Amino acid sequence: MYIPFFEKHVPSDVIAAWVSVIIIGIVLATYVIKQNKWSVIWEYMRTTHHRKVGTLYMIFGFLFFLRAGVDALLIRSQLALPQNEFWLFQFQKYNEVFTTHGTMMIFFAATPMLLGLMNVAVPLQIGARDLAFPFLNAVGFWLFFAGGMLFNLAFFFDSAPAIGWTGYAPLSTSLFTPDVNSDYYVFGVQISGLGTIFTALNIIVTIFRHRAPGMKLMRMPLFTWASLITSFLILVAFTVLAIGLYLLMFDRMFDTKFFNGPDGDPIFWQHLFWIFGHPEVYILALPAFGLFSDIITTFSKKRIFGYPAMVISIGTIAFLAFTVWVHHMFTVGLGPLVNTVFALTTMAIAVPTGVKVFNWLFTMRGGVLRMTTPMLFSLGFIPSFVMGGVTGVMLSVSAADFQFHDSHFVVAHFHYVILASTILGIFAGIYYYFPKITGYQLNEKLGKWHFWLFLIGYHLTFFPMHITGMNGMPRRTFTYDVGEGLTATNFISTIGAFLMGIGVAVMFYNLFITIRKKERVGSDPWDGRTLEWTVASPAPEDSFQPMPIVKEMDPYWYAKQRGEDLETTDEKLASPISRDSIIPFIMANLLAVLSFGLMYGWIWLAVLAGAGVFMCFIIRAFRDEREQYYGKGEDGHESV
Ligand code: HEM
Ligand SMILES: [Cu+2]
């Protein structure tokens, strides 16, 4: 359709997106006005409290997950049949849709939902009142939000990036993609990445500085351990990505030629990207490992098997994660020696991972198993993840990788690992922590429907893809021919994908009816073992008064066994000061406006937004939030 405002033909999918967003917007606005929910929105825009920021992370991560999921269904619809012409998702449109699918899933769905769970659970697991820097926490969230929204905006202007989630140079440089499309990728990912780095810093400081008395490092729950080590991974990996994106931005805006020309080289981008990209896989997997460990212990009514081995293997995996990036570049031609070294380091990662798998199994051995929804997701994870691990070892054989490379076999492999660990982990985490987040418990029956539909759909989608790939189907290709032996497996994959979609719809319905019913649960609905189950559901703003004293691992469980309450102390520990503020919201969104100005060359807008961000720095620098806190004397009277 020709639309004068756009001054060009606008494809029907973009029009459909506009129409549906406007309809959803009107429905939401009517709901907010009718129910008078403005105060809730205003509260969440200004909040710095860890549970609320965590909730925001989960909500928006889930929304982006839905969008990326719709992309996945569009991909699968196009690939369902040979020579298919589904809607308009061929050629460049197909390139756009797999790019937004991959980028959104990794940066705007999986990572933020995990950060959300960390936000909710980590402080509660170690007996902290909040994250160490609540203001910074809000800044981190709003940066993710602004980056994600900016990235999403691209579609509405018919400018979605089409350079793959890997943004390979030289395609991503202005030489080959001079339009704003690739800029949306560069700026969107950059802004949200900055937020991720801030949140990682916050988690690290919180865990080192704000543990309850007696909560030694080797008494911490494994989700907290995984969050700590993941945060170090983020700190290093996302910084490398930020540098890469920065150089790419310079190449695009000022023609610096880091990644092309006589002195630049596109391979530099590949190195930078994968030095980030491989650890990112573990940034997604390790927190899920931590969640599964805690969930399996809780629902086996047994202590984790081999706790020190679990901690050491998380650490080893994290370290090795930085030594394997070239396995994504075996076919670049770096030489046999390099390929051999990186093949060996890659295979080595299987060892600590195997240790963890056996420890999960031994934890359940002889335990009293309860098949709740979070436990089912954890049980589904183990064999599924092992299958992804096995194809990973196959891919690590560098000579064989020349055959597998860029085929649907690789697509099958990485979905097996990421979906089994991260997505099943996030689902498990949502069911497990829903009472701590909202005070309600999700319906178990619907939870089981969700689990089985999703798990069966997942294997139905991705298992045949191994065969599709071995039969020669390249990834990032929008069609194939009749008679190539690719039809049956592709068709099965598409059915599986829609089954997963139904599973997610069941979950959505579950969330909806549970929130509507408003049946409160107590502080300890799962008969838990760790400190988060001692505080009320939903987690209150002034948790842990008085402070519990921790004398062993799983302190709450053993106290319950002995029929005692946890010992507490009146001693006051320095605790973070959480004060509402609108500055993080303004600052982060202005940064997105600034990027928008740079992308379209509206320098006046960029300068104005930049000045706004700078003003926020100044206001923040002169505001001492401790005043409000310390200003009150011990007896509650103003002392100043
Ligand atoms: C929910 C069900 C999902 C389905 C049906 C699905 C399907 C697909 C398919 C068919 C492709 C290959 C497109 C091609 O190369 O032509 C793909 C690519 C990809 N997917 Fe998924 N996916 C799903 C979930 C996820 C999740 C949860 C993640 C990560 C958290 C993810 C990350 C990726 C990435 C990174 C790519 C590569 C994109 C690129 O080549 O640039 N996907 N997906
Ligand atoms: Cu890798």
XYZ file of C-alpha atoms and ligand atoms in Angstrom:
684
model
C 0.000 0.000 0.000
C 1.332 3.493 -0.833
C 1.337 5.713 2.225
C 2.178 9.388 1.678
C 3.708 9.892 5.146
C 6.280 7.159 4.498
C 6.690 8.367 0.913
C 6.829 4.769 -0.260
C 5.032 1.471 -0.509
C 4.461 0.070 2.941
C 4.251 -3.735 3.105
C 1.177 -5.299 4.641
C 3.021 -6.837 7.633
C 4.096 -3.366 8.750
C 0.547 -2.093 8.399
C -0.683 -5.109 10.359
C 1.837 -4.296 13.105
C 0.675 -0.664 13.293
C -2.964 -1.653 13.400
C -2.507 -4.291 16.092
C -0.355 -2.032 18.266
C -2.902 0.772 18.014
C -5.731 -1.606 18.957
C -3.782 -3.070 21.889
C -2.834 0.463 22.912
C -6.475 1.587 22.981
C -7.525 -1.497 24.947
C -4.731 -0.985 27.479
C -5.416 2.720 27.807
C -9.129 2.063 28.375
C -8.275 -0.490 31.049
C -5.877 1.866 32.788
C -8.344 4.757 32.715
C -11.345 2.662 33.781
C -9.556 0.894 36.604
C -7.660 4.044 37.515
C -4.282 2.335 37.449
C -2.222 5.474 36.855
C -0.741 5.338 40.323
C 0.575 1.812 39.739
C 2.224 2.868 36.474
C 3.727 5.936 38.096
C 4.967 3.796 41.000
C 6.710 1.335 38.693
C 8.201 4.105 36.557
C 9.942 5.476 39.631
C 10.695 2.336 41.586
C 14.171 1.228 42.561
C 13.114 -1.738 44.677
C 14.640 -5.042 43.585
C 11.400 -7.027 43.443
C 9.626 -4.388 41.410
C 12.545 -3.796 39.063
C 12.779 -7.572 38.695
C 9.084 -7.694 37.842
C 9.561 -5.025 35.178
C 12.450 -7.010 33.709
C 10.242 -10.091 33.560
C 7.245 -8.305 32.029
C 9.145 -6.603 29.260
C 11.437 -9.586 28.668
C 8.303 -11.690 28.249
C 6.721 -9.183 25.847
C 9.839 -9.183 23.694
C 9.865 -12.980 23.932
C 6.369 -13.005 22.451
C 7.410 -10.745 19.611
C 10.501 -12.846 18.856
C 8.270 -15.926 19.096
C 5.914 -14.498 16.491
C 8.985 -13.982 14.301
C 9.862 -17.662 14.835
C 6.386 -18.720 13.757
C 6.658 -16.543 10.636
C 10.013 -18.195 9.838
C 8.533 -21.652 10.321
C 5.440 -20.811 8.263
C 7.619 -19.746 5.358
C 9.765 -22.902 5.654
C 6.826 -25.302 6.069
C 6.676 -26.249 2.401
C 9.133 -26.174 -0.507
C 9.047 -23.063 -2.693
C 6.542 -21.557 -0.329
C 5.406 -17.978 -0.701
C 3.949 -17.317 2.704
C 2.626 -13.760 2.973
C 5.669 -11.692 1.984
C 8.386 -13.382 3.998
C 10.790 -14.164 1.201
C 14.098 -12.613 0.201
C 15.033 -9.552 2.264
C 11.929 -9.873 4.491
C 13.140 -13.299 5.535
C 16.561 -11.856 6.335
C 14.873 -9.253 8.506
C 12.709 -11.696 10.356
C 15.480 -14.123 11.342
C 17.647 -11.177 12.365
C 15.015 -9.705 14.656
C 14.124 -13.167 15.957
C 17.717 -13.996 16.936
C 18.633 -10.553 18.255
C 15.450 -10.142 20.287
C 15.584 -13.628 21.757
C 19.177 -13.273 22.935
C 19.386 -9.624 23.995
C 15.835 -8.588 24.775
C 14.125 -11.765 25.965
C 16.431 -14.388 27.466
C 19.042 -12.127 29.087
C 16.564 -9.691 30.712
C 14.242 -12.403 32.015
C 17.218 -13.997 33.757
C 18.297 -10.615 35.131
C 14.734 -10.223 36.385
C 14.871 -13.502 38.267
C 18.249 -12.511 39.738
C 16.799 -9.199 40.815
C 13.945 -10.904 42.609
C 15.760 -13.841 44.134
C 19.415 -13.032 44.791
C 18.913 -10.433 47.563
C 16.348 -12.685 49.240
C 18.595 -15.748 49.021
C 21.459 -14.064 50.859
C 19.454 -12.027 53.339
C 20.040 -8.613 51.737
C 17.403 -5.864 51.858
C 17.959 -4.839 48.257
C 20.645 -4.707 45.606
C 23.669 -2.663 46.605
C 22.840 0.247 44.263
C 19.057 0.498 43.811
C 19.262 3.652 41.681
C 21.758 2.002 39.330
C 19.480 -1.020 39.187
C 16.643 1.115 37.851
C 19.047 2.729 35.376
C 20.062 -0.752 34.216
C 16.476 -1.811 33.657
C 15.444 1.347 31.816
C 18.483 1.107 29.548
C 17.393 -2.415 28.603
C 13.876 -1.103 28.042
C 15.020 1.850 25.923
C 17.348 -0.331 23.814
C 14.635 -2.930 23.293
C 12.021 -0.350 22.336
C 14.408 1.360 19.932
C 15.174 -1.969 18.293
C 11.472 -2.757 17.999
C 10.679 0.611 16.488
C 12.655 -0.370 13.375
C 9.894 -2.706 12.247
C 7.253 0.000 12.429
C 9.243 2.198 10.066
C 9.834 -0.725 7.728
C 13.534 -0.539 8.614
C 14.241 -3.783 10.446
C 17.910 -4.807 10.355
C 18.782 -7.758 8.126
C 22.344 -8.586 9.087
C 21.758 -11.641 11.319
C 21.993 -11.510 15.095
C 25.773 -11.671 14.595
C 25.911 -8.412 12.603
C 28.847 -9.647 10.540
C 31.067 -7.083 8.830
C 31.437 -6.041 6.077
C 27.684 -6.514 5.520
C 26.947 -4.446 8.618
C 29.211 -1.561 7.594
C 27.905 1.397 5.625
C 29.545 -0.045 2.534
C 26.801 -2.666 2.142
C 23.959 -1.532 4.421
C 24.000 2.272 4.346
C 20.375 2.598 5.500
C 19.255 3.057 9.089
C 18.290 -0.624 9.368
C 21.670 -1.720 10.707
C 21.841 1.359 12.942
C 18.827 0.067 14.849
C 20.843 -3.056 15.609
C 23.979 -1.131 16.611
C 22.251 1.383 18.884
C 19.550 -0.876 20.280
C 21.989 -3.559 21.363
C 24.522 -1.008 22.607
C 22.093 0.798 24.909
C 20.624 -2.329 26.434
C 24.092 -3.882 26.789
C 25.152 -0.936 28.898
C 22.245 -1.635 31.228
C 23.238 -5.290 31.460
C 26.764 -4.310 32.536
C 25.372 -2.037 35.280
C 23.139 -4.771 36.625
C 26.017 -7.255 36.663
C 28.126 -4.828 38.710
C 25.220 -4.430 41.072
C 24.802 -8.179 41.581
C 28.529 -8.646 42.242
C 28.696 -5.890 44.875
C 25.469 -7.071 46.494
C 26.717 -10.619 46.874
C 30.114 -9.566 48.211
C 28.906 -6.846 50.560
C 25.359 -7.530 51.712
C 25.133 -11.120 52.887
C 23.410 -11.861 56.180
C 25.666 -12.696 59.144
C 27.113 -16.178 58.727
C 26.157 -16.486 55.051
C 29.636 -17.542 53.970
C 30.315 -17.841 50.255
C 30.288 -21.618 50.557
C 26.861 -21.543 52.160
C 25.202 -19.586 49.389
C 22.437 -21.206 47.328
C 23.600 -22.255 43.869
C 21.398 -19.736 42.040
C 23.270 -16.980 43.861
C 26.599 -18.589 42.991
C 25.570 -18.859 39.351
C 24.405 -15.228 39.347
C 27.729 -14.094 40.821
C 29.835 -15.921 38.262
C 27.506 -14.962 35.403
C 27.867 -11.324 36.417
C 31.637 -11.564 36.011
C 31.088 -13.092 32.583
C 28.782 -10.205 31.680
C 31.293 -7.676 32.915
C 33.987 -8.948 30.561
C 31.915 -10.200 27.625
C 29.476 -7.299 27.275
C 32.368 -4.854 27.479
C 33.990 -6.526 24.491
C 30.670 -6.346 22.637
C 30.348 -2.671 23.532
C 33.787 -2.017 22.047
C 32.920 -3.949 18.895
C 29.655 -2.048 18.459
C 31.434 1.217 19.120
C 33.934 0.548 16.348
C 31.133 -0.527 14.034
C 29.250 2.675 14.861
C 32.350 4.688 13.944
C 32.722 2.742 10.712
C 29.113 3.484 9.859
C 28.974 7.118 10.920
C 32.465 8.421 10.231
C 33.904 5.943 7.737
C 36.706 4.843 10.059
C 37.280 1.480 8.283
C 38.024 -0.762 11.251
C 36.242 -3.613 9.535
C 37.056 -3.007 5.861
C 39.498 -1.138 3.658
C 43.261 -1.641 3.372
C 43.966 -1.734 7.126
C 40.684 -2.946 8.535
C 39.447 -6.499 8.355
C 35.953 -8.023 8.687
C 37.529 -10.863 10.688
C 38.261 -8.402 13.518
C 34.497 -8.061 13.964
C 34.086 -11.842 14.087
C 36.721 -12.111 16.816
C 35.227 -9.326 18.911
C 31.717 -10.621 18.398
C 32.502 -14.200 19.398
C 34.729 -13.251 22.322
C 31.452 -11.835 23.538
C 29.162 -14.334 21.839
C 30.383 -17.576 23.271
C 30.436 -16.401 26.908
C 26.934 -15.047 26.230
C 25.778 -18.612 25.781
C 26.948 -19.319 29.318
C 25.509 -16.034 30.558
C 22.217 -17.548 29.436
C 22.893 -21.076 30.681
C 24.597 -20.669 34.077
C 21.763 -18.836 35.888
C 19.419 -21.514 34.581
C 21.784 -24.188 35.947
C 21.619 -22.417 39.293
C 17.832 -22.335 39.275
C 17.606 -26.013 38.351
C 19.998 -26.884 41.201
C 17.871 -25.079 43.770
C 14.621 -26.437 42.370
C 15.876 -30.023 42.211
C 17.082 -29.885 45.838
C 13.794 -28.393 47.009
C 11.625 -30.960 45.261
C 13.866 -33.909 46.126
C 13.912 -32.880 49.803
C 17.635 -33.490 49.717
C 20.741 -31.423 49.945
C 22.508 -30.859 46.609
C 24.934 -33.656 45.796
C 28.550 -32.439 45.597
C 28.035 -28.759 46.428
C 31.750 -27.801 46.136
C 32.001 -29.653 42.818
C 28.965 -27.718 41.589
C 30.559 -24.384 42.504
C 33.900 -25.333 40.998
C 32.325 -26.533 37.788
C 30.365 -23.278 37.354
C 33.662 -21.443 37.775
C 35.494 -23.741 35.364
C 32.785 -23.436 32.722
C 32.916 -19.656 33.069
C 36.689 -19.598 32.663
C 36.701 -21.986 29.713
C 33.911 -19.955 28.097
C 36.515 -17.327 27.198
C 38.868 -19.805 25.555
C 36.660 -21.298 22.845
C 35.359 -18.480 20.655
C 37.160 -19.596 17.493
C 34.885 -22.649 17.241
C 32.436 -20.259 15.575
C 35.137 -19.411 13.031
C 36.587 -22.798 12.063
C 35.822 -22.206 8.394
C 37.379 -18.743 8.264
C 40.774 -20.214 7.429
C 42.802 -19.287 10.492
C 44.826 -22.481 10.088
C 44.940 -26.045 11.424
C 46.884 -25.267 14.608
C 44.400 -22.624 15.783
C 41.478 -24.843 14.904
C 42.975 -27.767 16.827
C 43.614 -25.717 19.954
C 40.079 -24.345 19.960
C 38.606 -27.762 19.214
C 40.330 -29.105 22.343
C 39.252 -26.275 24.635
C 35.695 -26.676 23.359
C 35.659 -30.380 24.114
C 37.063 -29.654 27.585
C 33.896 -27.705 28.511
C 31.941 -30.934 28.322
C 33.755 -32.168 31.453
C 32.525 -29.686 34.096
C 29.126 -29.702 32.419
C 28.998 -33.479 32.723
C 29.900 -33.192 36.399
C 26.875 -30.987 36.923
C 24.546 -33.354 35.106
C 25.639 -36.281 37.285
C 25.311 -34.193 40.437
C 21.712 -33.318 39.551
C 20.953 -36.967 38.984
C 22.609 -38.013 42.260
C 20.711 -35.304 44.117
C 17.465 -36.934 43.083
C 18.692 -40.451 43.894
C 16.958 -41.624 47.033
C 15.145 -38.291 47.401
C 11.450 -37.701 48.008
C 10.494 -36.388 44.585
C 7.566 -34.007 44.118
C 6.488 -33.530 40.505
C 5.521 -29.878 40.648
C 5.668 -27.720 37.526
C 9.087 -26.205 38.301
C 10.421 -29.716 38.956
C 8.975 -30.993 35.662
C 10.746 -28.236 33.760
C 13.981 -29.166 35.527
C 13.539 -32.836 34.662
C 12.757 -31.931 31.041
C 15.907 -29.855 30.941
C 18.415 -32.605 31.767
C 18.039 -35.007 28.815
C 17.205 -32.185 26.372
C 20.283 -30.227 27.315
C 22.490 -33.318 27.110
C 21.327 -33.818 23.528
C 22.404 -30.280 22.681
C 25.708 -30.902 24.438
C 26.379 -34.005 22.377
C 25.862 -32.180 19.070
C 28.109 -29.467 20.492
C 30.938 -31.958 20.837
C 30.234 -33.091 17.263
C 30.536 -29.497 16.051
C 33.755 -28.981 17.997
C 35.527 -31.453 15.712
C 36.855 -28.724 13.452
C 37.228 -30.884 10.338
C 33.640 -32.068 10.620
C 32.458 -28.513 11.224
C 33.267 -27.672 7.616
C 30.256 -29.827 6.756
C 27.959 -28.711 9.568
C 28.788 -25.018 9.366
C 25.895 -22.667 8.540
C 23.456 -25.543 8.118
C 20.222 -26.240 9.971
C 22.206 -28.766 12.005
C 23.750 -25.775 13.791
C 20.340 -24.182 14.198
C 19.155 -27.419 15.822
C 22.214 -27.560 18.088
C 22.014 -24.084 19.527
C 18.269 -24.161 20.025
C 18.694 -27.446 21.881
C 21.151 -25.899 24.327
C 19.592 -22.456 24.692
C 15.971 -23.513 24.862
C 16.644 -26.435 27.199
C 18.703 -24.385 29.625
C 17.537 -20.793 29.398
C 13.930 -20.988 28.340
C 12.983 -24.059 30.384
C 14.963 -22.467 33.242
C 13.043 -19.210 32.947
C 9.730 -21.091 32.898
C 10.796 -23.123 35.945
C 11.893 -19.906 37.640
C 8.623 -18.131 36.883
C 6.526 -20.953 38.403
C 8.900 -21.291 41.353
C 9.202 -17.597 42.220
C 5.743 -16.416 41.199
C 4.596 -16.470 44.842
C 7.570 -14.300 45.862
C 6.853 -11.863 43.028
C 3.070 -11.561 43.275
C 1.884 -13.439 46.350
C -0.100 -15.881 44.181
C 0.745 -19.390 43.048
C 0.270 -20.370 39.412
C -2.197 -23.132 38.632
C -0.379 -26.475 38.686
C -2.672 -28.261 36.250
C -2.287 -25.602 33.579
C 1.424 -25.559 34.393
C 1.662 -29.206 33.480
C -0.195 -28.624 30.217
C 2.207 -25.831 29.458
C 5.172 -28.080 30.220
C 4.124 -31.054 28.094
C 2.936 -28.990 25.110
C 6.121 -26.969 25.144
C 8.503 -29.896 25.644
C 6.914 -32.061 22.957
C 6.708 -29.088 20.596
C 10.342 -28.279 21.262
C 11.638 -31.751 20.361
C 9.279 -31.952 17.402
C 10.641 -28.640 16.086
C 14.323 -29.064 16.610
C 15.046 -32.783 16.419
C 14.111 -33.065 12.711
C 16.223 -29.976 12.051
C 19.373 -32.063 12.616
C 18.304 -34.208 9.682
C 17.244 -31.216 7.579
C 20.704 -29.825 8.133
C 22.556 -33.033 7.357
C 20.518 -33.304 4.183
C 22.012 -30.018 3.142
C 19.667 -27.207 4.115
C 21.680 -24.037 4.772
C 20.586 -21.696 7.558
C 19.326 -18.175 6.753
C 17.752 -19.386 3.492
C 14.096 -18.716 2.831
C 13.244 -21.688 0.657
C 14.228 -25.074 -0.761
C 13.238 -27.197 -3.714
C 10.893 -30.125 -4.109
C 12.845 -33.374 -4.324
C 15.750 -32.257 -2.121
C 14.620 -34.486 0.719
C 13.897 -31.515 2.956
C 10.117 -31.335 2.864
C 9.035 -33.837 5.518
C 11.431 -32.727 8.267
C 10.741 -29.053 7.620
C 7.020 -29.664 7.801
C 7.322 -31.516 11.115
C 9.438 -28.660 12.507
C 6.696 -26.208 11.683
C 4.042 -28.289 13.463
C 6.308 -28.460 16.520
C 6.798 -24.701 16.535
C 3.062 -24.086 16.673
C 2.730 -26.624 19.469
C 5.256 -24.595 21.455
C 3.196 -21.530 20.655
C 0.115 -23.206 22.132
C 2.158 -24.100 25.224
C 3.092 -20.460 25.731
C -0.545 -19.458 25.207
C -1.537 -21.845 28.021
C 1.030 -20.191 30.248
C -0.379 -16.804 29.366
C -3.838 -17.973 30.299
C -2.444 -19.359 33.551
C -0.854 -16.005 34.418
C -4.111 -14.271 33.588
C -6.445 -16.422 35.698
C -4.017 -16.644 38.612
C -3.676 -12.880 38.856
C -7.441 -12.492 38.535
C -8.269 -15.024 41.224
C -6.095 -13.297 43.802
C -5.663 -16.321 46.083
C -2.854 -15.441 48.427
C -0.290 -18.019 49.484
C 1.955 -17.972 52.535
C 5.657 -17.288 52.712
C 6.718 -20.876 52.063
C 4.441 -22.528 49.473
C 7.023 -25.067 48.236
C 8.416 -26.169 51.595
C 11.666 -24.408 50.667
C 15.168 -24.606 52.053
C 16.700 -21.172 51.696
C 16.181 -17.688 53.111
C 13.822 -16.340 50.444
C 11.077 -18.596 51.826
C 11.269 -16.980 55.257
C 10.003 -13.590 54.070
C 6.397 -12.848 53.197
C 4.926 -13.377 49.709
C 5.167 -11.061 47.802
C 8.565 -10.050 49.129
C 8.072 -6.927 51.283
C 10.068 -3.717 50.961
C 11.624 -4.062 54.378
C 12.641 -7.697 54.384
C 14.902 -9.338 56.952
C 14.149 -7.248 60.015
C 15.585 -8.600 62.216
C 18.483 -10.175 60.354
C 18.656 -13.965 60.298
C 21.896 -15.643 61.379
C 23.065 -18.336 59.001
C 24.943 -21.280 60.458
C 24.779 -23.829 57.642
C 23.728 -24.410 54.061
C 19.961 -24.547 53.480
C 19.465 -22.863 56.874
C 15.676 -22.584 56.710
C 15.218 -26.261 55.924
C 17.307 -27.472 58.846
C 15.652 -25.003 61.201
C 12.262 -26.388 60.128
C 13.541 -29.948 60.631
C 14.526 -29.123 64.162
C 11.240 -27.353 64.722
C 13.005 -24.093 65.535
C 12.845 -20.578 64.186
C 15.888 -19.172 62.463
C 18.116 -17.384 64.942
C 18.133 -13.634 64.425
C 20.177 -10.669 65.520
C 19.272 -7.055 66.237
C 22.614 -5.961 64.920
C 22.125 -3.369 62.168
C 24.019 -3.965 58.954
C 24.615 -1.237 56.435
C 21.785 -1.680 53.998
C 21.093 -0.196 50.572
C 18.860 2.851 50.423
C 16.052 2.477 47.955
C 14.399 5.792 47.056
C 11.972 6.237 44.194
C 13.220 8.383 41.362
C 12.063 9.229 37.868
C 15.595 10.107 36.731
C 16.561 6.572 35.553
C 13.482 6.452 33.313
C 14.163 9.861 31.799
C 17.886 9.340 31.411
C 17.670 5.973 29.668
C 14.896 6.984 27.308
C 16.676 10.199 26.414
C 19.652 8.060 25.426
C 17.399 6.240 22.972
C 16.185 9.616 21.633
C 19.811 10.690 21.270
C 20.545 7.533 19.255
C 17.480 8.177 17.125
C 18.776 11.658 16.344
C 22.201 10.317 15.377
C 20.707 7.580 13.202
C 18.552 9.923 11.144
C 21.100 12.729 11.155
C 18.853 15.059 13.174
C 21.729 16.569 15.063
C 19.537 19.106 16.899
C 17.586 16.230 18.456
C 20.752 14.380 19.432
C 22.217 17.506 21.021
C 19.022 18.290 22.943
C 18.682 14.724 24.217
C 22.379 14.619 25.092
C 21.992 17.826 27.082
C 19.040 16.247 28.854
C 21.048 13.180 29.811
C 23.819 15.415 31.082
C 21.326 17.418 33.163
C 20.185 14.155 34.730
C 23.798 13.392 35.712
C 24.068 16.786 37.372
C 20.775 16.553 39.251
C 21.716 13.105 40.442
C 25.210 14.226 41.511
C 23.790 16.978 43.712
C 21.072 14.890 45.271
C 22.101 13.057 48.402
C 19.453 10.444 48.965
C 21.002 9.474 52.281
C 19.742 12.802 53.653
C 16.211 11.561 53.823
C 17.395 8.424 55.513
C 19.996 9.664 57.938
C 18.078 12.879 58.443
C 15.765 10.930 60.689
C 17.087 10.248 64.154
C 16.902 6.829 65.771
C 13.544 7.692 67.289
C 12.085 8.681 63.932
C 12.254 12.474 64.531
C 13.978 14.764 62.130
C 17.456 15.423 63.433
C 18.496 18.044 60.925
C 10.221 -20.583 20.395
C 10.547 -21.361 19.413
C 11.645 -21.084 18.415
C 11.588 -21.435 17.100
C 10.462 -22.175 16.400
C 12.802 -20.966 16.487
C 13.114 -21.124 15.145
C 14.254 -20.664 14.524
C 14.642 -20.954 13.178
C 13.882 -21.831 12.211
C 15.815 -20.300 12.941
C 16.663 -20.361 11.684
C 16.368 -19.333 10.683
C 17.293 -19.518 9.533
O 18.511 -19.651 9.718
O 16.808 -19.497 8.379
C 16.174 -19.609 14.141
C 17.304 -18.837 14.302
C 17.747 -18.352 15.535
N 17.129 -18.490 16.755
Fe 15.349 -19.400 17.067
N 13.576 -20.337 17.426
C 12.912 -20.404 18.637
C 13.375 -19.924 19.851
C 14.609 -19.304 20.066
C 15.133 -18.912 21.338
C 14.442 -19.106 22.678
C 16.347 -18.346 21.110
C 17.354 -17.760 22.077
C 17.150 -17.417 23.295
C 16.579 -18.358 19.691
C 17.699 -17.858 19.066
C 17.936 -17.900 17.713
C 19.096 -17.331 17.076
C 20.231 -16.585 17.767
C 18.982 -17.607 15.706
C 19.968 -17.238 14.624
C 19.508 -16.038 13.894
C 20.485 -15.708 12.833
O 20.808 -16.609 12.035
O 20.930 -14.549 12.804
N 15.499 -18.956 19.079
N 15.197 -19.830 15.103
Cu 30.480 -20.991 21.162
